[in-house]
Amino acid sequence: MTEVRIAGLRKSFGGQPALVDVALEAAPGEMITLLGPSGCGKTTTLRCVAGFLAPDGGDILVDGRSILDVPLRRRDFGVVFQNYALFPHMTVTQNVAYGLRVRRIGAAEIASRVAASLAEVGLTGLGDRLPRTLSGGQQQRVALARALVIHPRLLLLDEPLANLDAQLRQEMRALIRAVQRRQGITAFYVTHDQAEAMASSDRVAVMERGRVAQFATPREIYQRPVSRYVAAFTGEASALAVTLRAAHAPDRYTVGLGDAQMEVPGAAGLSPGSRHFLMVRPQAVTFGPSGIPATVREVAFFGATQQGEVELAGQALRFVTDPNERVVAGETVHVTLDPAHAWLMPEAAA
Amino acid sequence: MTVPLRLGAGFVLALIYGFILLPLVVVIASSLTAGELMQFPPQGLSLRWFARFFADEALMQALVLSLRVAAVTTVAVTVIGTMAALAHRALSGWARQWLRTGLLLPLLLPELLTSIGLLFFLYRIGLGKTLIGLQIAHAVVTLPFAFVSIAAALDQLDPALEDASNSLGASGWDTFRHIVLPLVRGGIVTGALFAFVTSFDMFTVSFLLKPIGGNTLPLALFDYLSYDYDPTAAAAAAVSVVLAIAGVVVIEKLVGLRNL
Ligand SMILES: Nc1ncnc2c1ncn2[C@@H]1O[C@H](COP(=O)(O)OP(=O)(O)OP(=O)(O)O)[C@@H](O)[C@H]1O
Ligand SMILES: [Mg+2]
């Protein structure tokens, strides 16, 4: 069980900052996901932890001790790469055994540990195959077994599912999570798929241009985003410009939206009188006989749901409804917002 | 591909092979002549010129010297070329460019210029007209061939494989031995073959730098042809071809050409 603390991590490439000030932590056995758009510094962070890159500043503490001086090969971290990085000239068994072989472990122990590892990822019987004869999902399983067999102190995964199709991705995501839980390994997981991040992590760090924009549980990130950036990256959300009329409790406010008023939750300590953004998830929107009038701009049928956009007080608002509800583009509807799926954000409207 | 296109491609391929192999066929055929003159087609069949070649002491000594120099060159250049290619891979920016250009210089400069430069240099350090001097010269001139071939193979190697190996606890040597070497073996073998063949039939450099009293096979053949124009020279050339093929087979047995 390993505990990790990353503080003030900085890294530039040729004067271009890739990491500005990354702070993260992982409790023993926790799965931390780094989520963010392309180029925000997820891989760079992971490569600094793994030891492939030396950061320009900041520190990485593992169980209270800085690992920056520990050479890569002595860190005992299991790394799973996006393109698997299996050794093409070695069989599945040889690939998995490699980390034990270079540790000069006895042949009998290697054989039993490799067999156990292959069984764990469901590859028993494929040991003699070469990587190129395996499917993408099977190759990723080999990569996972190879990283786990050395009993790593930390598991680092960089977009391990990016090259798999949707069906397989779910299956592999569940497998990785199950193994990580069973063995109690602390893990860092990089992805830019928000569903993947939500479903299989204890905490999510949403990254933005070399910084951590928000670091919290998936629920908190989804329901109480600190900015429009985070809200947009964790799922569909509309941001409505509203006027803050009054504060009741420290985190409950009355806001004005067009002619209507409503009570919503929000970040603590916002000052009344100014304009703010109200983050509204599509499922907050219901149509009824009364409410704020709005015009349906578009609507599309998705089978399980019906989704679209209305124009409300001159602003776009995404909605999702039961597929059988009658919503017609161009018609006027009356909108009610469920405050439980809305959040007043500390970011002021420009 | 349509049939005429396929026929056309086959024709071009046959032309290329014919162009390359024809001189070989002519030389080997004329070495088998029973007549007194080097001519094609041969007059009858006989191995007498081979017997003559193997009985000629000067040519035999030259053959042995050529083989020795080529063998030492191959080993030295393969090791140095591999290390240079690894350094080239590890470097970045201007240092990488300069290393590459420096190593390729012998390939870019006229051979005569390199030879004269080496002649001055070797005399200055006291190795003029010695076997070691000739050996050094061969290594310098063949190094670019080995380097280019090995560096190209290393370029194809996914750096993530080395990262993976290191993260699994392998030392630098383990990674080189178990991951890098097996995956670039093809490039190393090609480099070794280039070095061997280039050294074996190097003329200009050997001509200027040959040790006193020592001749390599190309030089000895040149001397021989200045006085005699009999098929012994063709026999010698045929033997060189057979030896080159033997060299390929030996290297293939030692390291394997399978992933070439
Ligand atoms: N070796 C490098 N040399 C130069 N710039 C680099 C290097 N590695 C990363 N960068 C830059 O650093 C920034 C962060 O890159 P990083 O790979 O960490 O992004 P990422 O979040 O992993 O993106 P993606 O989702 O596309 O993988 C990018 O602007 C990238 O161009
Ligand atoms: Mg990345």
XYZ file of C-alpha atoms and ligand atoms in Angstrom:
642
model
C 0.000 0.000 0.000
C 1.598 3.156 -1.200
C 0.834 6.798 -0.546
C 1.836 9.473 -3.059
C 2.159 13.246 -2.804
C 2.985 15.455 -5.758
C 3.717 19.090 -4.986
C 4.430 22.084 -7.220
C 5.522 19.954 -10.172
C 6.918 22.020 -13.057
C 8.240 21.007 -16.451
C 9.010 22.973 -19.618
C 10.025 21.753 -23.050
C 12.284 24.219 -24.823
C 10.857 27.175 -22.908
C 7.252 26.031 -23.434
C 5.728 25.205 -20.044
C 3.932 21.832 -20.066
C 3.395 21.600 -16.308
C 3.002 24.835 -14.382
C 2.195 23.815 -10.831
C 0.762 20.336 -10.461
C -0.261 19.208 -6.997
C -1.893 15.825 -6.436
C -2.028 13.128 -3.842
C -3.113 9.525 -3.596
C -4.033 7.657 -0.451
C -2.986 4.000 -0.218
C -4.992 1.882 -2.649
C -6.605 4.855 -4.333
C -7.171 5.117 -8.063
C -6.523 8.673 -9.229
C -7.532 9.687 -12.736
C -5.940 12.553 -14.633
C -8.554 13.947 -16.988
C -8.132 16.706 -19.502
C -7.964 17.650 -23.179
C -5.035 16.876 -25.436
C -1.868 18.729 -24.495
C -2.880 19.681 -20.959
C 0.037 17.774 -19.420
C -1.427 14.438 -18.318
C 1.230 12.284 -19.933
C 3.998 14.629 -18.816
C 2.825 14.333 -15.199
C 2.713 10.563 -15.443
C 6.132 10.379 -17.095
C 7.606 12.478 -14.292
C 6.184 10.068 -11.713
C 7.347 7.032 -13.679
C 10.826 8.507 -13.969
C 11.001 8.850 -17.763
C 11.257 12.613 -17.336
C 12.962 14.723 -14.695
C 10.754 17.619 -13.562
C 12.212 21.146 -13.521
C 10.821 21.794 -10.060
C 8.547 20.458 -7.351
C 8.682 17.121 -5.634
C 7.143 13.661 -5.783
C 6.936 11.874 -2.441
C 6.155 8.181 -2.213
C 5.455 7.020 1.322
C 6.925 10.288 2.541
C 10.226 10.004 0.670
C 11.192 11.936 -2.449
C 11.719 9.646 -5.420
C 13.307 12.215 -7.700
C 16.754 10.793 -6.965
C 15.644 7.185 -7.316
C 16.647 5.858 -10.741
C 13.860 4.635 -12.961
C 14.704 0.969 -12.631
C 14.653 1.067 -8.850
C 11.251 2.711 -8.527
C 9.286 -0.522 -8.886
C 6.373 1.158 -10.638
C 4.279 -0.773 -13.133
C 3.648 1.211 -16.306
C 1.003 0.442 -18.931
C 1.460 2.306 -22.196
C -1.153 3.501 -24.669
C 0.312 1.465 -27.525
C 1.025 -1.460 -25.146
C 4.818 -1.383 -25.839
C 5.026 -5.160 -25.770
C 8.379 -6.620 -26.783
C 7.588 -7.899 -30.301
C 10.279 -10.595 -30.344
C 9.141 -12.222 -27.092
C 6.197 -14.494 -26.442
C 3.455 -13.512 -24.023
C 5.127 -15.520 -21.261
C 8.528 -13.981 -21.961
C 7.014 -10.504 -21.970
C 5.389 -11.020 -18.604
C 8.444 -12.753 -17.160
C 10.807 -9.984 -18.261
C 10.567 -7.847 -15.118
C 11.258 -10.900 -12.956
C 14.057 -12.155 -15.160
C 16.001 -8.885 -14.938
C 15.568 -9.080 -11.161
C 17.404 -12.423 -11.327
C 14.537 -14.316 -9.744
C 14.608 -18.120 -9.883
C 12.980 -19.897 -12.823
C 10.452 -21.784 -10.682
C 9.184 -18.647 -8.987
C 9.042 -16.817 -12.304
C 6.956 -19.599 -13.822
C 4.433 -19.600 -10.995
C 4.138 -15.817 -10.780
C 3.754 -15.451 -14.552
C 1.054 -18.127 -14.586
C -0.786 -16.385 -11.747
C -0.534 -13.039 -13.484
C -1.789 -14.405 -16.808
C -4.683 -16.072 -14.993
C -5.538 -12.813 -13.277
C -5.993 -11.016 -16.605
C -7.656 -14.008 -18.258
C -4.916 -15.013 -20.675
C -4.199 -18.543 -19.524
C -3.289 -20.701 -22.510
C -1.997 -17.885 -24.711
C 1.491 -17.859 -23.160
C 3.305 -19.115 -26.252
C 1.847 -16.602 -28.671
C 3.739 -13.618 -30.051
C 2.192 -10.192 -29.365
C 1.411 -9.515 -33.038
C -0.835 -12.573 -33.174
C -3.059 -11.178 -30.391
C -6.018 -8.812 -30.600
C -5.742 -5.302 -29.176
C -7.617 -6.260 -26.029
C -5.440 -9.311 -25.482
C -2.295 -7.259 -26.003
C -3.488 -4.770 -23.410
C -4.057 -7.651 -20.996
C -0.475 -8.796 -21.530
C 0.737 -5.265 -20.846
C -1.299 -5.211 -17.645
C -0.002 -8.614 -16.524
C 3.560 -7.551 -17.279
C 3.183 -4.448 -15.113
C 1.472 -6.316 -12.260
C 3.745 -9.331 -12.034
C 6.561 -7.321 -10.441
C 4.201 -6.398 -7.559
C 4.608 -2.683 -8.273
C 4.339 -0.093 -5.521
C 2.418 2.087 -7.951
C 0.509 1.397 -11.151
C 0.712 4.052 -13.882
C -1.599 3.805 -16.880
C -1.463 6.229 -19.814
C -4.681 6.016 -21.837
C -4.581 2.221 -21.711
C -7.894 1.855 -23.537
C -7.535 4.516 -26.213
C -6.924 1.993 -28.994
C -9.825 -0.305 -28.154
C -13.408 -0.209 -29.375
C -16.200 0.898 -27.044
C -17.363 -2.588 -26.027
C -13.877 -3.806 -25.171
C -13.067 -0.579 -23.415
C -15.781 -1.171 -20.841
C -14.652 -4.718 -20.265
C -10.999 -3.735 -19.830
C -11.885 -0.784 -17.626
C -13.730 -3.118 -15.278
C -10.845 -5.585 -15.323
C -8.247 -2.946 -14.488
C -10.399 -1.588 -11.687
C -11.060 -5.062 -10.265
C -7.391 -6.045 -10.247
C -6.338 -2.702 -8.810
C -8.903 -3.070 -5.995
C -8.118 -6.706 -5.294
C -4.405 -6.067 -4.980
C -4.881 -2.710 -3.270
C -2.454 -0.983 -5.630
C -2.309 2.781 -5.681
C -2.808 3.837 -9.289
C -2.634 6.878 -11.561
C -4.744 6.627 -14.656
C -4.617 9.050 -17.586
C -7.565 9.488 -19.916
C -9.445 12.119 -21.818
C -12.670 10.160 -21.701
C -14.852 11.580 -18.941
C -17.056 8.485 -18.638
C -13.975 6.357 -18.078
C -12.737 8.792 -15.453
C -16.064 8.948 -13.616
C -16.758 5.266 -13.555
C -13.472 3.911 -12.350
C -11.694 6.277 -10.043
C -11.732 7.290 -6.426
C -10.700 10.816 -7.252
C -10.354 12.751 -10.494
C -7.908 15.531 -11.262
C -9.177 17.697 -14.104
C -6.173 19.319 -15.721
C -6.068 22.586 -17.631
C -2.959 23.869 -19.396
C -0.399 22.379 -17.027
C -2.384 22.948 -13.851
C -4.880 20.942 -11.826
C -8.161 22.800 -12.224
C -10.022 20.627 -9.717
C -9.095 17.549 -7.721
C -12.002 15.771 -6.025
C -14.294 12.755 -6.133
C -16.135 12.083 -9.420
C -19.414 13.130 -7.758
C -18.007 16.411 -6.555
C -16.344 17.150 -9.892
C -19.593 16.459 -11.726
C -22.001 18.176 -9.371
C -19.887 20.995 -7.996
C -17.408 22.032 -10.691
C -15.213 25.000 -9.846
C -15.349 26.439 -13.357
C -17.115 26.232 -16.715
C -14.026 24.411 -17.998
C -14.433 21.623 -15.464
C -18.198 21.488 -15.951
C -17.803 21.141 -19.720
C -15.169 18.440 -19.387
C -17.104 16.213 -17.013
C -20.240 15.890 -19.091
C -22.795 17.869 -20.981
C -23.603 21.165 -19.261
C -25.070 24.514 -20.133
C -23.739 27.658 -18.534
C -26.421 30.306 -18.069
C -25.460 33.849 -17.184
C -27.529 34.799 -14.126
C -27.708 37.654 -11.639
C -27.028 36.787 -8.023
C -29.804 38.434 -6.013
C -29.250 37.157 -2.470
C -27.372 34.608 -0.378
C -29.297 32.516 2.175
C -26.994 29.954 3.659
C -23.262 30.221 2.760
C -23.892 27.980 -0.230
C -27.489 28.712 -1.233
C -28.420 31.613 -3.408
C -31.334 33.258 -5.135
C -30.575 34.075 -8.731
C -32.448 35.909 -11.443
C -32.677 34.396 -14.890
C -34.527 36.697 -17.247
C -37.762 37.582 -15.444
C -37.730 34.469 -13.274
C -36.132 33.869 -9.920
C -35.012 30.618 -8.366
C -33.084 29.174 -5.458
C -29.943 27.177 -6.339
C -26.900 25.695 -4.602
C -23.497 27.130 -5.362
C -19.912 27.601 -4.270
C -19.545 29.221 -0.859
C -18.869 32.913 -0.453
C -20.154 34.379 -3.727
C -20.993 38.066 -3.486
C -24.543 39.150 -4.399
C -25.219 41.858 -6.934
C -22.813 40.547 -9.550
C -23.381 38.235 -12.517
C -22.358 34.581 -12.358
C -22.726 31.391 -14.345
C -25.274 28.804 -13.408
C -24.146 25.367 -14.535
C -27.172 23.299 -15.571
C -26.933 19.593 -16.443
C -29.399 18.496 -19.162
C -31.280 16.255 -16.706
C -32.199 19.331 -14.601
C -34.520 20.491 -17.354
C -38.206 19.485 -17.326
C -41.032 20.831 -19.428
C -44.445 21.500 -17.934
C -47.562 23.660 -18.059
C -45.832 26.433 -16.147
C -42.260 27.722 -15.866
C -39.883 29.936 -17.793
C -40.952 30.190 -21.442
C -38.394 28.962 -23.967
C -38.235 28.020 -27.652
C -37.134 24.551 -28.777
C -34.202 24.962 -31.164
C -33.455 21.326 -31.920
C -34.341 17.871 -30.696
C -32.948 14.435 -31.539
C -34.062 10.908 -30.693
C -31.417 8.668 -29.088
C -33.499 5.606 -28.251
C -33.274 5.639 -24.477
C -33.532 9.425 -24.342
C -34.410 12.464 -26.374
C -31.932 15.318 -26.305
C -31.792 18.809 -27.668
C -31.480 22.498 -27.032
C -33.909 25.260 -26.133
C -33.407 28.996 -26.173
C -34.252 30.505 -22.819
C -33.909 34.238 -22.134
C -31.637 34.444 -25.179
C -29.302 31.668 -23.967
C -28.783 28.094 -25.097
C -29.837 25.332 -22.694
C -29.308 21.616 -23.340
C -32.000 19.196 -22.197
C -32.654 15.472 -21.990
C -36.159 14.025 -21.647
C -38.099 10.812 -21.878
C -38.149 9.751 -25.554
C -41.943 9.658 -25.563
C -42.442 13.213 -24.396
C -43.734 15.444 -27.160
C -41.060 18.065 -27.916
C -41.185 19.780 -31.303
C -38.584 22.132 -32.717
C -39.837 25.686 -33.067
C -42.590 25.406 -30.468
C -42.673 27.226 -27.160
C -42.271 25.223 -23.952
C -42.236 26.066 -20.265
C -39.040 25.112 -18.498
C -38.525 24.171 -14.842
C -34.979 23.644 -13.536
C -34.261 21.121 -10.777
C -31.752 22.860 -8.460
C -30.240 19.473 -7.515
C -28.649 19.314 -10.999
C -27.572 22.935 -11.101
C -24.622 24.693 -9.530
C -23.738 28.345 -9.264
C -20.101 28.673 -10.163
C -17.584 31.003 -8.587
C -16.505 32.125 -12.031
C -17.932 35.577 -12.735
C -19.663 36.177 -16.048
C -17.647 38.444 -18.274
C -2.545 -4.952 -61.184
C -3.483 -5.570 -64.801
C -1.690 -8.271 -66.776
C 0.302 -5.924 -69.087
C 1.416 -3.918 -66.045
C 2.523 -7.060 -64.260
C 4.402 -8.219 -67.345
C 6.034 -4.799 -67.600
C 7.106 -4.889 -63.960
C 8.495 -8.402 -64.417
C 10.409 -7.259 -67.470
C 11.967 -4.304 -65.639
C 12.884 -6.554 -62.720
C 14.496 -9.083 -65.070
C 16.417 -6.231 -66.704
C 17.722 -5.012 -63.348
C 18.777 -8.478 -62.238
C 20.342 -9.150 -65.633
C 22.246 -5.889 -65.460
C 23.606 -6.746 -62.016
C 24.262 -10.429 -62.549
C 25.535 -10.432 -66.133
C 29.120 -9.294 -65.342
C 29.219 -11.948 -62.622
C 28.158 -14.639 -65.052
C 30.660 -13.468 -67.658
C 33.555 -13.432 -65.192
C 32.769 -16.821 -63.694
C 32.210 -18.352 -67.120
C 35.479 -17.019 -68.502
C 37.343 -18.302 -65.443
C 36.248 -21.791 -66.431
C 37.780 -21.585 -69.885
C 40.241 -24.173 -71.089
C 41.848 -21.659 -73.457
C 44.749 -19.299 -72.869
C 42.780 -16.053 -73.073
C 40.229 -14.378 -70.890
C 37.230 -14.475 -73.187
C 33.526 -14.996 -73.282
C 32.066 -17.443 -74.129
C 34.756 -19.741 -72.660
C 36.717 -22.150 -74.846
C 35.905 -25.544 -73.350
C 35.683 -26.207 -69.640
C 38.505 -26.570 -67.146
C 39.578 -25.624 -63.633
C 43.198 -25.029 -64.630
C 43.063 -21.294 -63.976
C 41.807 -21.916 -60.495
C 44.726 -24.255 -59.934
C 47.011 -21.552 -61.288
C 45.459 -18.975 -58.960
C 45.842 -21.142 -55.873
C 49.420 -21.941 -56.836
C 50.375 -18.273 -57.270
C 52.087 -17.274 -54.030
C 51.709 -13.512 -54.487
C 47.971 -13.786 -55.134
C 47.508 -16.208 -52.232
C 49.281 -13.890 -49.802
C 47.173 -11.020 -51.064
C 43.981 -13.038 -50.617
C 44.876 -13.920 -47.033
C 45.782 -10.317 -46.236
C 42.518 -9.052 -47.744
C 40.483 -11.541 -45.754
C 42.289 -10.668 -42.527
C 41.920 -6.935 -43.006
C 38.255 -7.320 -43.966
C 37.531 -9.547 -40.960
C 39.180 -7.217 -38.441
C 37.526 -4.221 -40.106
C 34.115 -5.880 -39.909
C 34.392 -6.662 -36.209
C 35.829 -3.271 -35.250
C 33.442 -1.259 -37.398
C 30.364 -3.196 -36.281
C 31.156 -2.562 -32.618
C 32.127 1.092 -33.122
C 29.232 1.669 -35.520
C 26.736 0.226 -33.036
C 28.063 2.403 -30.234
C 28.067 5.460 -32.501
C 24.474 4.767 -33.582
C 23.399 4.402 -29.942
C 25.072 7.703 -29.092
C 23.390 9.286 -32.089
C 20.012 8.036 -30.838
C 20.605 9.365 -27.332
C 21.709 12.828 -28.477
C 19.439 15.604 -29.679
C 19.732 18.957 -31.383
C 22.956 20.200 -32.934
C 25.199 17.610 -31.226
C 23.246 14.882 -33.023
C 23.599 16.626 -36.406
C 27.324 17.129 -35.983
C 27.935 13.554 -34.894
C 26.058 12.277 -37.929
C 27.819 14.586 -40.364
C 31.209 13.792 -38.860
C 30.653 10.068 -39.142
C 29.425 10.325 -42.733
C 32.295 12.532 -43.881
C 34.400 9.668 -45.309
C 31.395 8.814 -47.486
C 31.000 12.367 -48.759
C 34.640 13.167 -49.471
C 36.402 11.747 -52.544
C 38.195 8.561 -51.572
C 41.456 9.971 -52.862
C 41.216 12.952 -50.521
C 40.495 10.722 -47.524
C 43.409 8.482 -48.483
C 45.910 11.322 -48.785
C 44.700 12.806 -45.504
C 45.093 9.439 -43.838
C 48.536 9.016 -45.409
C 49.773 12.269 -43.857
C 48.162 11.462 -40.537
C 49.476 7.892 -40.318
C 53.023 8.977 -41.182
C 52.821 11.676 -38.537
C 51.880 9.168 -35.830
C 54.440 6.670 -37.076
C 52.052 4.186 -38.662
C 52.711 5.025 -42.335
C 52.948 1.966 -44.584
C 52.124 -0.451 -41.767
C 49.409 -3.072 -41.488
C 47.864 -1.295 -38.496
C 47.772 1.903 -40.523
C 45.971 0.136 -43.380
C 43.604 -1.423 -40.888
C 42.757 1.958 -39.383
C 42.183 3.405 -42.855
C 39.783 0.605 -43.785
C 37.867 1.094 -40.554
C 37.548 4.847 -41.123
C 36.271 4.429 -44.664
C 33.797 1.610 -43.913
C 32.440 3.045 -40.635
C 29.800 5.228 -42.358
C 28.253 2.178 -44.053
C 27.840 0.334 -40.772
C 26.688 3.472 -38.957
C 24.001 4.375 -41.498
C 22.549 0.894 -41.526
C 22.497 0.500 -37.725
C 21.201 4.036 -37.101
C 18.374 3.394 -39.567
C 17.402 0.234 -37.697
C 17.486 2.105 -34.372
C 15.220 4.796 -35.830
C 12.590 2.086 -36.335
C 12.751 1.070 -32.679
C 9.839 2.384 -30.589
C 11.369 4.303 -27.644
C 8.461 3.109 -25.503
C 10.010 -0.379 -25.588
C 13.117 0.908 -23.850
C 10.969 2.872 -21.400
C 8.995 -0.290 -20.692
C 12.144 -2.325 -20.161
C 13.684 0.253 -17.826
C 10.487 0.647 -15.832
C 10.390 -3.115 -15.365
C 13.701 -2.906 -13.552
C 16.170 -3.661 -16.340
C 19.623 -2.111 -16.267
C 20.946 -0.261 -19.308
C 22.881 -3.357 -20.304
C 19.857 -5.646 -19.850
C 17.790 -3.350 -22.029
C 20.459 -3.278 -24.716
C 21.059 -7.006 -24.582
C 17.440 -8.235 -24.420
C 15.459 -5.521 -26.216
C 17.569 -3.252 -28.423
C 20.043 -5.775 -29.818
C 17.534 -8.438 -30.928
C 15.334 -5.812 -32.561
C 18.085 -4.056 -34.533
C 20.039 -7.209 -35.353
C 19.022 -6.941 -39.002
C 20.534 -3.478 -39.279
C 23.719 -4.589 -37.542
C 24.128 -7.577 -39.864
C 23.560 -5.415 -42.924
C 26.105 -2.936 -41.585
C 28.626 -5.717 -40.984
C 28.136 -7.059 -44.513
C 28.603 -3.606 -46.041
C 31.780 -3.151 -44.026
C 33.127 -6.546 -45.073
C 32.426 -6.183 -48.767
C 33.610 -2.563 -48.914
C 36.853 -3.438 -47.162
C 37.412 -6.570 -49.234
C 37.421 -4.729 -52.549
C 38.735 -1.347 -51.480
C 41.305 -0.101 -53.978
C 42.280 3.584 -53.761
C 42.807 3.629 -50.010
C 44.723 0.348 -50.005
C 46.831 1.492 -52.963
C 48.101 4.556 -51.106
C 48.396 3.011 -47.664
C 49.416 -0.602 -48.268
C 52.121 -1.847 -45.941
C 55.585 -2.396 -47.398
C 55.702 -5.813 -48.987
C 51.978 -6.411 -48.436
C 49.327 -6.420 -51.127
C 45.589 -6.802 -50.879
C 43.808 -8.892 -53.484
C 42.510 -5.990 -55.616
C 46.043 -4.520 -55.707
C 47.612 -7.869 -56.531
C 45.082 -8.425 -59.317
C 45.814 -4.972 -60.685
C 49.545 -5.809 -60.723
C 48.853 -9.184 -62.276
C 46.693 -7.756 -65.055
C 49.396 -5.228 -65.907
C 51.664 -8.087 -67.061
C 49.436 -11.060 -67.843
C 46.008 -11.095 -69.361
C 45.192 -14.737 -68.667
C 42.043 -16.140 -66.981
C 43.782 -16.402 -63.573
C 42.393 -12.932 -62.834
C 38.904 -14.167 -63.655
C 39.442 -17.155 -61.379
C 40.538 -14.796 -58.583
C 37.418 -12.695 -59.098
C 35.255 -15.823 -59.051
C 36.892 -16.880 -55.782
C 36.179 -13.426 -54.299
C 32.524 -13.780 -55.185
C 32.367 -17.220 -53.588
C 34.137 -15.882 -50.475
C 31.739 -12.968 -50.229
C 28.818 -15.374 -50.376
C 30.561 -17.545 -47.773
C 30.941 -14.449 -45.587
C 27.209 -13.765 -45.827
C 26.442 -17.377 -44.912
C 28.799 -17.312 -41.920
C 27.348 -14.054 -40.605
C 23.847 -15.396 -41.174
C 24.736 -18.504 -39.148
C 26.244 -16.402 -36.351
C 23.601 -13.748 -35.951
C 20.826 -14.592 -38.326
C 19.463 -12.630 -41.254
C 15.890 -13.632 -40.588
C 14.773 -10.187 -39.480
C 16.685 -8.361 -42.178
N 9.153 15.472 -25.403
C 8.516 16.636 -25.595
N 9.121 17.648 -26.250
C 8.502 18.820 -26.448
N 7.266 19.102 -26.030
C 6.602 18.144 -25.367
C 7.183 16.857 -25.121
N 6.286 16.117 -24.443
C 5.204 16.890 -24.274
N 5.380 18.109 -24.822
C 4.403 19.224 -24.790
O 3.926 19.356 -23.489
C 2.535 19.607 -23.475
C 1.827 18.553 -22.644
O 1.955 17.309 -23.284
P 1.355 15.955 -22.711
O 1.872 14.875 -23.586
O 1.642 15.872 -21.266
O -0.183 16.156 -22.962
P -1.385 15.138 -22.682
O -2.266 15.794 -21.708
O -0.858 13.797 -22.343
O -2.096 15.112 -24.101
P -2.750 13.878 -24.895
O -4.140 13.728 -24.395
O -2.740 14.365 -26.318
O -1.898 12.691 -24.692
C 2.089 19.610 -24.926
O 1.980 20.943 -25.331
C 3.198 18.935 -25.654
O 3.339 19.451 -26.938
Mg -0.892 11.873 -23.347
